[in-house]
Amino acid sequence: MRHFRLLVVGNGISAYGSYLNMVALNVFIYEVTDSALAAGIFMAVRLLTSVVSGFVSGRLVSAYDRKRLMVGADLTQCAAMIALLIAPDGGRAGLLYVLAVVTGFCSTLSGVALRSSIPEIVGGELRLRANSLLATGRSLAMIAGFASAGVVVAQLGYVAAISLDAATFAVSACVLLSLPIRTRAEREEADERGEGEAGGAEAAPEKAVKGAAGEGVGALLLLRAAPVLALMIALRAADGLGSSSHNVALPVYSSDLDPSHPATFVSQFWATWAIGNIVMQQLCGRWAGRGGRQGPGERAFAVGACVMSAAFIVVFAGLPTYVAVVAALVAGMADGLTEIAYVTRLQAAPDEQRGRLFGLSASVENTGFGLGMLVSGALLDRFSPFQVVGLLHGSAIVLCFGMFVALVRQGRRPEPPPVARTAAQDPPHRTSNDPVERESEAR
């Protein structure tokens, strides 16, 4: 955990650069091109790259050293930022779209590699605590990045903001290089699990995986044997739809509340949401230290997702401000719970399967969020923010409730009665030649 805490600091620094990047580059491209369409295309290219790169990332982190992949992703983003700074003014517009591809791919690759590596870095029994620390670091980085972006750009300019962004990725790469951590299981252990647990039915698809499409098929084949994981990933896609709706509707709703100060409610909402998110992540981390608990579990994930969507709907219901702020706090806490429960559950998969699962998850979440952005933007032209958020988050609530019912029914399913055995049916006792096995049998 000592090494992992240093990794969390480095990851938080690079996350700060990413959130600063999201604000600074979106404004920068608008000033360079003087076109809102160009800014929208930039965001679409980055999101589409993230969707496609999820499958590619799953293949890469399953085949190559994850620490090197994370270092390479950070250094590539750093080099891309520097290239943008030194490029002539006439060539910056085209280079910005290249930068959208680079940042979309590298951020997805780094996230998939890091999440799939946590059980190998800290051990499976500490992964819940590690996930809590990592999520807290990224939440603090999000607050700092969004809060300082306007000040940095206004006071220091775009060159300083992009330079600071490049420096954060360089620092993260240096921290990773300095840490003596192992990010994947030993090859011998992976081979044994591949032959034993994965079995012949999964070994053949593994050999047949070719490219991003093949990797997606391989991940889907894994989910056939784990329907609960499939439900959780599908629910994350629904959460992406709902999250996009409140992200798009929030500026509109805030402007309707106070046209003279449209940013007031937006700031209150995100600050309160972040506080709830961090508090829940810390509670999960402390809860993990008692009794060796491995995670909140699938039922907690379903309940948390349901509460989160319901709280977001309440925020846009036109109730008094203090009620909306309390609802934002509840939404942040529920969001923190579902994030920890989801990531910890996926990390329970064997190491050779973990990368593909996280890659598929990244693609599904980004697809849901991107589709939701389009749907929400179109619906807000005809319907109120409350109706749009209620529709998309309401759909997520229905899926959450269905998943919870399925989990409860699965838990109540009666087990078959034990078969009575006789002495004649019992296999003859075999004495092992291994002294360790003999001692275990004696116990």
Coordinates of C-alpha atoms in Angstrom, one line a residue:
M1 CA 0.0 0.0 0.0
R2 CA 2.9 2.4 0.5
H3 CA 3.9 2.1 -3.1
F4 CA 0.3 2.3 -4.2
R5 CA -0.3 5.5 -2.3
L6 CA 2.5 7.1 -4.3
L7 CA 0.9 5.7 -7.4
V8 CA -2.4 7.4 -6.3
V9 CA -0.6 10.7 -6.0
G10 CA 0.9 10.4 -9.5
N11 CA -2.4 9.3 -11.0
G12 CA -4.2 12.2 -9.3
I13 CA -1.7 14.7 -10.8
S14 CA -2.3 13.3 -14.3
A15 CA -6.0 13.3 -13.6
Y16 CA -5.8 17.0 -12.7
G17 CA -4.1 17.6 -16.0
S18 CA -6.9 15.7 -17.8
Y19 CA -9.7 17.7 -16.2
L20 CA -7.8 20.9 -16.8
N21 CA -7.3 19.7 -20.4
M22 CA -11.1 19.1 -20.8
V23 CA -11.8 22.8 -20.1
A24 CA -8.8 24.5 -21.6
L25 CA -8.8 22.6 -24.9
N26 CA -12.5 22.9 -25.5
V27 CA -12.2 26.7 -25.2
F28 CA -8.9 26.8 -27.1
I29 CA -10.3 25.0 -30.2
Y30 CA -13.2 27.4 -30.3
E31 CA -10.9 30.3 -30.3
V32 CA -8.6 28.7 -32.9
T33 CA -11.4 27.7 -35.3
D34 CA -14.1 30.3 -34.3
S35 CA -16.6 27.5 -34.8
A36 CA -18.9 25.8 -32.3
L37 CA -19.2 22.9 -34.8
A38 CA -15.5 22.4 -34.7
A39 CA -15.5 22.2 -30.9
G40 CA -18.4 19.7 -31.1
I41 CA -16.5 17.6 -33.6
F42 CA -13.5 17.6 -31.3
M43 CA -15.5 16.2 -28.4
A44 CA -17.2 13.7 -30.7
V45 CA -13.8 12.4 -32.0
R46 CA -12.4 12.1 -28.6
L47 CA -15.5 10.2 -27.3
L48 CA -15.6 7.9 -30.4
T49 CA -11.9 7.1 -29.9
S50 CA -12.6 6.2 -26.3
V51 CA -15.3 3.8 -27.3
V52 CA -13.2 2.0 -29.9
S53 CA -10.0 2.0 -27.8
G54 CA -11.8 0.1 -24.9
F55 CA -11.7 -3.1 -26.9
V56 CA -8.1 -2.4 -28.1
S57 CA -7.0 -1.6 -24.5
G58 CA -8.4 -4.9 -23.2
R59 CA -6.3 -6.8 -25.7
L60 CA -3.2 -4.7 -25.0
V61 CA -3.3 -5.0 -21.2
S62 CA -3.9 -8.8 -21.5
A63 CA -0.8 -9.2 -23.7
Y64 CA 1.8 -6.6 -22.5
D65 CA 3.3 -5.2 -19.3
R66 CA 0.7 -2.9 -17.9
K67 CA 3.2 -0.6 -16.1
R68 CA 4.9 0.1 -19.4
L69 CA 1.6 0.7 -21.1
M70 CA 0.6 3.3 -18.5
V71 CA 4.0 5.0 -18.7
G72 CA 3.8 5.0 -22.5
A73 CA 0.3 6.5 -22.4
D74 CA 1.4 9.3 -20.1
L75 CA 4.5 10.1 -22.2
T76 CA 2.5 10.0 -25.4
Q77 CA 0.0 12.5 -24.1
C78 CA 2.8 14.7 -22.8
A79 CA 4.5 14.7 -26.3
A80 CA 1.1 15.5 -28.0
M81 CA 0.7 18.5 -25.8
I82 CA 4.2 19.7 -26.5
A83 CA 3.6 19.2 -30.3
L84 CA 0.5 21.4 -30.1
L85 CA 2.5 24.1 -28.3
I86 CA 5.3 24.2 -30.9
A87 CA 3.1 23.8 -34.0
P88 CA 2.7 26.9 -36.2
D89 CA -0.6 28.7 -35.9
G90 CA -1.8 27.5 -39.3
G91 CA -1.4 23.8 -38.4
R92 CA -2.9 23.8 -34.9
A93 CA -6.5 23.4 -36.1
G94 CA -5.8 20.0 -37.7
L95 CA -3.4 18.9 -35.0
L96 CA -6.2 19.4 -32.4
Y97 CA -8.2 16.5 -33.9
V98 CA -5.1 14.3 -33.8
L99 CA -4.8 15.3 -30.1
A100 CA -8.4 14.3 -29.5
V101 CA -7.5 10.8 -30.8
V102 CA -4.3 10.6 -28.8
T103 CA -5.9 11.7 -25.5
G104 CA -9.0 9.6 -26.0
F105 CA -7.0 6.4 -26.7
C106 CA -4.3 7.0 -24.0
S107 CA -6.7 7.9 -21.2
T108 CA -8.8 4.8 -21.8
L109 CA -5.7 2.6 -22.1
S110 CA -4.2 4.0 -18.9
G111 CA -7.5 3.6 -17.0
V112 CA -8.0 0.0 -18.1
A113 CA -4.4 -0.9 -17.3
L114 CA -4.5 0.6 -13.9
R115 CA -7.9 -0.8 -12.8
S116 CA -7.0 -4.3 -14.0
S117 CA -3.6 -4.1 -12.2
I118 CA -4.8 -3.2 -8.7
P119 CA -5.2 -6.8 -7.4
E120 CA -1.7 -7.6 -8.5
I121 CA -0.2 -4.4 -7.0
V122 CA -1.8 -4.5 -3.5
G123 CA -3.2 -8.1 -3.3
G124 CA -6.8 -9.2 -3.8
E125 CA -7.7 -8.7 -0.1
L126 CA -6.8 -5.0 -0.2
R127 CA -8.3 -4.1 -3.6
L128 CA -11.4 -2.4 -2.0
R129 CA -9.2 -0.1 0.1
A130 CA -7.0 0.6 -3.0
N131 CA -10.0 1.4 -5.2
S132 CA -11.3 3.8 -2.5
L133 CA -7.9 5.7 -2.4
L134 CA -7.7 5.9 -6.2
A135 CA -11.3 7.1 -6.6
T136 CA -10.7 9.8 -3.8
G137 CA -7.6 11.0 -5.6
R138 CA -9.4 11.3 -8.9
S139 CA -12.3 13.1 -7.3
L140 CA -10.0 15.7 -5.7
A141 CA -8.2 16.1 -9.0
M142 CA -11.6 16.7 -10.7
I143 CA -12.5 19.4 -8.2
A144 CA -9.1 21.1 -8.5
G145 CA -9.0 20.8 -12.3
F146 CA -12.4 22.2 -13.0
A147 CA -12.0 24.9 -10.3
S148 CA -8.6 26.1 -11.5
A149 CA -9.1 25.8 -15.3
G150 CA -10.8 29.2 -15.6
V151 CA -8.3 30.9 -13.5
V152 CA -5.3 29.4 -15.2
V153 CA -6.6 30.2 -18.7
A154 CA -7.8 33.7 -17.8
Q155 CA -4.6 34.7 -15.9
L156 CA -1.8 32.8 -17.6
G157 CA -3.2 31.9 -21.0
Y158 CA -3.6 28.8 -23.1
V159 CA 0.1 28.2 -23.4
A160 CA 0.5 28.0 -19.7
A161 CA -2.5 25.7 -19.3
I162 CA -1.4 23.3 -22.0
S163 CA 2.2 23.3 -20.6
L164 CA 0.9 22.5 -17.1
D165 CA -1.1 19.7 -18.6
A166 CA 2.0 18.2 -20.3
A167 CA 3.9 18.5 -17.0
T168 CA 1.3 16.5 -15.1
F169 CA 1.6 13.6 -17.5
A170 CA 5.4 13.7 -17.3
V171 CA 5.2 13.6 -13.5
S172 CA 2.8 10.7 -13.5
A173 CA 5.2 8.8 -15.9
C174 CA 8.2 9.4 -13.6
V175 CA 6.3 8.3 -10.5
L176 CA 5.3 5.0 -12.3
L177 CA 8.8 4.4 -13.5
S178 CA 10.2 4.8 -9.9
L179 CA 7.8 2.4 -8.3
P180 CA 8.9 -1.3 -7.9
I181 CA 5.4 -2.7 -8.5
R182 CA 4.1 -5.8 -10.3
T183 CA 1.0 -5.1 -12.5
R184 CA 0.2 -8.6 -13.7
A185 CA 0.2 -12.2 -12.5
E186 CA 3.2 -14.4 -13.0
R187 CA 3.0 -16.1 -16.5
E188 CA 3.0 -19.6 -15.0
E189 CA 0.1 -18.8 -12.8
A190 CA -1.8 -17.2 -15.7
D191 CA -1.2 -20.3 -17.8
E192 CA -2.4 -22.6 -15.1
R193 CA -5.6 -20.6 -14.7
G194 CA -6.1 -20.4 -18.4
E195 CA -6.0 -24.2 -18.7
G196 CA -8.0 -24.9 -15.6
E197 CA -10.6 -22.2 -15.0
A198 CA -11.0 -20.8 -18.5
G199 CA -11.3 -24.2 -20.0
G200 CA -11.3 -25.3 -23.6
A201 CA -14.5 -23.3 -24.5
E202 CA -12.7 -20.1 -23.6
A203 CA -9.3 -21.0 -24.9
A204 CA -10.5 -21.3 -28.5
P205 CA -12.1 -17.8 -28.6
E206 CA -8.9 -16.5 -27.0
K207 CA -6.8 -17.7 -29.9
A208 CA -9.3 -16.5 -32.4
V209 CA -9.4 -12.9 -31.1
K210 CA -8.0 -10.6 -33.8
G211 CA -8.2 -6.9 -33.5
A212 CA -10.8 -4.7 -31.7
A213 CA -13.9 -6.6 -33.0
G214 CA -12.5 -9.9 -32.1
E215 CA -11.6 -8.7 -28.6
G216 CA -15.1 -7.5 -28.1
V217 CA -16.4 -10.9 -29.1
G218 CA -14.0 -12.6 -26.7
A219 CA -15.1 -10.3 -23.8
L220 CA -18.8 -11.1 -24.6
L221 CA -18.0 -14.8 -24.5
L222 CA -16.6 -14.4 -21.0
L223 CA -19.8 -12.7 -19.9
R224 CA -21.9 -15.7 -21.0
A225 CA -20.5 -17.6 -18.1
A226 CA -21.0 -14.7 -15.7
P227 CA -24.5 -13.3 -16.2
V228 CA -24.3 -11.1 -13.1
L229 CA -21.3 -9.3 -14.5
A230 CA -23.2 -8.9 -17.8
L231 CA -26.1 -7.3 -15.9
M232 CA -23.7 -4.9 -14.0
I233 CA -22.0 -3.8 -17.3
A234 CA -25.4 -3.3 -18.9
L235 CA -26.4 -1.2 -16.0
R236 CA -23.3 0.9 -16.3
A237 CA -24.4 1.7 -19.9
A238 CA -27.8 2.8 -18.6
D239 CA -26.0 4.9 -15.9
G240 CA -24.0 6.5 -18.8
L241 CA -27.3 7.5 -20.5
G242 CA -28.6 9.0 -17.3
S243 CA -25.3 10.8 -16.5
S244 CA -25.3 12.4 -19.9
S245 CA -28.8 13.7 -19.3
H246 CA -28.1 15.6 -16.2
N247 CA -24.8 16.9 -17.6
V248 CA -26.6 18.3 -20.6
A249 CA -29.6 19.5 -18.7
L250 CA -27.8 21.1 -15.8
P251 CA -26.7 24.4 -17.5
V252 CA -30.2 24.8 -19.0
Y253 CA -31.9 24.2 -15.6
S254 CA -29.5 26.5 -13.8
S255 CA -30.2 29.3 -16.3
D256 CA -33.9 28.9 -15.8
L257 CA -33.4 29.2 -12.0
D258 CA -31.3 32.4 -12.1
P259 CA -30.8 33.9 -15.6
S260 CA -28.6 36.6 -14.2
H261 CA -26.2 34.1 -12.5
P262 CA -26.5 30.8 -14.5
A263 CA -23.3 29.3 -13.1
T264 CA -24.4 29.5 -9.4
F265 CA -26.5 26.3 -9.2
V266 CA -24.1 24.4 -11.4
S267 CA -21.3 25.2 -9.0
Q268 CA -23.4 24.3 -5.9
F269 CA -24.4 21.0 -7.6
W270 CA -21.0 19.8 -8.5
A271 CA -19.3 20.9 -5.2
T272 CA -22.0 19.1 -3.2
W273 CA -21.9 16.0 -5.4
A274 CA -18.1 15.8 -5.1
I275 CA -18.3 16.1 -1.3
G276 CA -20.8 13.2 -1.1
N277 CA -18.7 11.2 -3.5
I278 CA -15.5 11.6 -1.5
V279 CA -17.2 10.9 1.8
M280 CA -18.6 7.6 0.6
Q281 CA -15.3 6.6 -0.9
Q282 CA -13.6 7.2 2.4
L283 CA -16.3 5.2 4.2
C284 CA -15.9 2.3 1.9
G285 CA -12.1 2.4 2.5
R286 CA -12.6 2.3 6.3
W287 CA -15.3 -0.4 6.0
A288 CA -12.9 -2.5 3.9
G289 CA -10.4 -2.6 6.8
R290 CA -12.7 -4.5 9.0
G291 CA -13.0 -8.2 8.7
G292 CA -11.2 -8.5 5.3
R293 CA -14.3 -7.5 3.4
Q294 CA -13.9 -7.6 -0.4
G295 CA -16.6 -5.2 -1.6
P296 CA -20.1 -3.9 -1.1
G297 CA -21.4 -6.6 -3.5
E298 CA -23.8 -6.8 -6.4
R299 CA -26.9 -6.0 -4.4
A300 CA -25.3 -2.8 -3.0
F301 CA -24.4 -1.9 -6.5
A302 CA -28.0 -2.3 -7.7
V303 CA -29.4 -0.4 -4.7
G304 CA -26.8 2.4 -5.0
A305 CA -27.4 2.9 -8.7
C306 CA -31.2 3.1 -8.1
V307 CA -30.7 5.7 -5.3
M308 CA -28.3 7.7 -7.4
S309 CA -30.7 8.0 -10.4
A310 CA -33.6 8.8 -8.1
A311 CA -31.6 11.6 -6.4
F312 CA -30.6 13.1 -9.8
I313 CA -34.3 13.2 -10.7
V314 CA -35.1 15.0 -7.5
V315 CA -32.4 17.7 -8.2
F316 CA -34.3 18.8 -11.3
A317 CA -37.8 18.6 -9.8
G318 CA -38.0 22.3 -9.1
L319 CA -38.0 21.9 -5.3
P320 CA -36.3 24.5 -3.0
T321 CA -32.6 24.9 -3.4
Y322 CA -31.7 23.2 -0.1
V323 CA -33.6 20.1 -1.1
A324 CA -31.8 20.0 -4.4
V325 CA -28.5 20.4 -2.7
V326 CA -29.3 17.5 -0.3
A327 CA -30.3 15.4 -3.3
A328 CA -27.0 16.2 -5.0
L329 CA -25.2 15.1 -1.8
V330 CA -27.1 11.8 -1.8
A331 CA -26.4 11.3 -5.5
G332 CA -22.7 11.8 -5.0
M333 CA -22.6 9.3 -2.1
A334 CA -24.5 6.7 -4.1
D335 CA -22.3 7.3 -7.2
G336 CA -19.2 6.7 -5.0
L337 CA -20.7 3.5 -3.7
T338 CA -21.6 2.1 -7.1
E339 CA -18.2 3.0 -8.5
I340 CA -16.4 1.1 -5.7
A341 CA -18.7 -1.9 -5.8
Y342 CA -18.5 -2.2 -9.6
V343 CA -14.7 -1.9 -10.0
T344 CA -14.1 -4.2 -7.0
R345 CA -16.4 -6.8 -8.5
L346 CA -14.7 -6.8 -11.9
Q347 CA -11.3 -7.1 -10.3
A348 CA -12.4 -10.4 -8.7
A349 CA -12.0 -12.0 -12.2
P350 CA -8.8 -13.9 -13.0
D351 CA -5.9 -11.8 -14.2
E352 CA -6.0 -13.1 -17.8
Q353 CA -9.7 -12.1 -18.1
R354 CA -9.6 -8.8 -16.2
G355 CA -8.2 -6.7 -19.0
R356 CA -10.9 -7.7 -21.4
L357 CA -13.6 -7.1 -18.9
F358 CA -12.4 -3.6 -18.1
G359 CA -11.9 -2.8 -21.8
L360 CA -15.4 -3.9 -22.6
S361 CA -16.7 -1.9 -19.7
A362 CA -14.9 1.3 -20.9
S363 CA -16.4 0.9 -24.3
V364 CA -19.9 0.3 -23.0
E365 CA -19.8 3.2 -20.6
N366 CA -18.5 5.7 -23.2
T367 CA -21.1 4.4 -25.7
G368 CA -23.9 5.0 -23.2
F369 CA -22.6 8.4 -22.3
G370 CA -22.1 9.5 -26.0
L371 CA -25.5 8.2 -27.1
G372 CA -27.1 9.9 -24.1
M373 CA -25.5 13.2 -25.0
L374 CA -27.1 13.1 -28.4
V375 CA -30.5 11.9 -27.2
S376 CA -30.5 14.5 -24.3
G377 CA -29.6 17.4 -26.6
A378 CA -32.4 16.5 -29.0
L379 CA -35.0 16.0 -26.3
L380 CA -34.2 19.3 -24.5
D381 CA -35.4 21.2 -27.5
R382 CA -38.9 19.9 -26.9
F383 CA -39.1 18.9 -23.2
S384 CA -38.1 20.3 -19.8
P385 CA -34.9 19.3 -18.0
F386 CA -36.9 17.4 -15.4
Q387 CA -38.7 15.4 -18.1
V388 CA -35.5 14.5 -19.9
V389 CA -33.6 13.6 -16.8
G390 CA -36.6 11.7 -15.4
L391 CA -36.9 9.6 -18.6
L392 CA -33.2 8.6 -18.9
H393 CA -32.5 8.1 -15.2
G394 CA -35.9 6.5 -14.8
S395 CA -34.9 3.9 -17.4
A396 CA -31.8 3.2 -15.3
I397 CA -34.0 2.8 -12.2
V398 CA -36.1 0.1 -14.0
L399 CA -33.0 -1.8 -14.9
C400 CA -31.6 -1.5 -11.3
F401 CA -34.8 -2.8 -9.9
G402 CA -34.8 -5.7 -12.3
M403 CA -31.2 -6.6 -11.4
F404 CA -31.9 -6.4 -7.7
V405 CA -35.0 -8.7 -8.0
A406 CA -32.9 -11.2 -10.1
L407 CA -30.2 -11.2 -7.4
V408 CA -32.7 -11.7 -4.6
R409 CA -34.3 -14.6 -6.5
Q410 CA -31.0 -16.1 -7.2
G411 CA -30.1 -15.9 -3.5
R412 CA -33.3 -17.5 -2.4
R413 CA -33.0 -20.4 -4.8
P414 CA -33.1 -23.6 -2.7
E415 CA -30.1 -25.9 -2.9
P416 CA -30.6 -29.5 -3.8
P417 CA -30.8 -31.8 -0.7
P418 CA -27.6 -33.6 0.1
V419 CA -27.4 -37.2 -1.1
A420 CA -27.1 -39.7 1.7
R421 CA -23.8 -41.5 1.5
T422 CA -22.8 -44.9 2.8
A423 CA -19.5 -46.2 3.7
A424 CA -19.5 -48.3 0.5
Q425 CA -20.2 -45.2 -1.6
D426 CA -17.3 -43.3 -0.1
P427 CA -14.1 -43.5 -2.1
P428 CA -11.2 -45.4 -0.5
H429 CA -8.9 -43.2 1.6
R430 CA -5.7 -42.3 -0.2
T431 CA -2.6 -41.5 1.7
S432 CA -0.6 -38.7 -0.1
N433 CA 3.1 -38.9 -0.6
D434 CA 3.3 -35.1 -0.1
P435 CA 4.2 -34.3 3.5
V436 CA 2.2 -31.1 3.3
E437 CA -0.9 -33.0 2.2
R438 CA -0.4 -35.7 4.8
E439 CA -0.2 -33.0 7.5
S440 CA -3.4 -31.4 6.1
E441 CA -5.2 -34.8 6.1
A442 CA -4.1 -35.4 9.7
R443 CA -5.6 -32.1 10.8

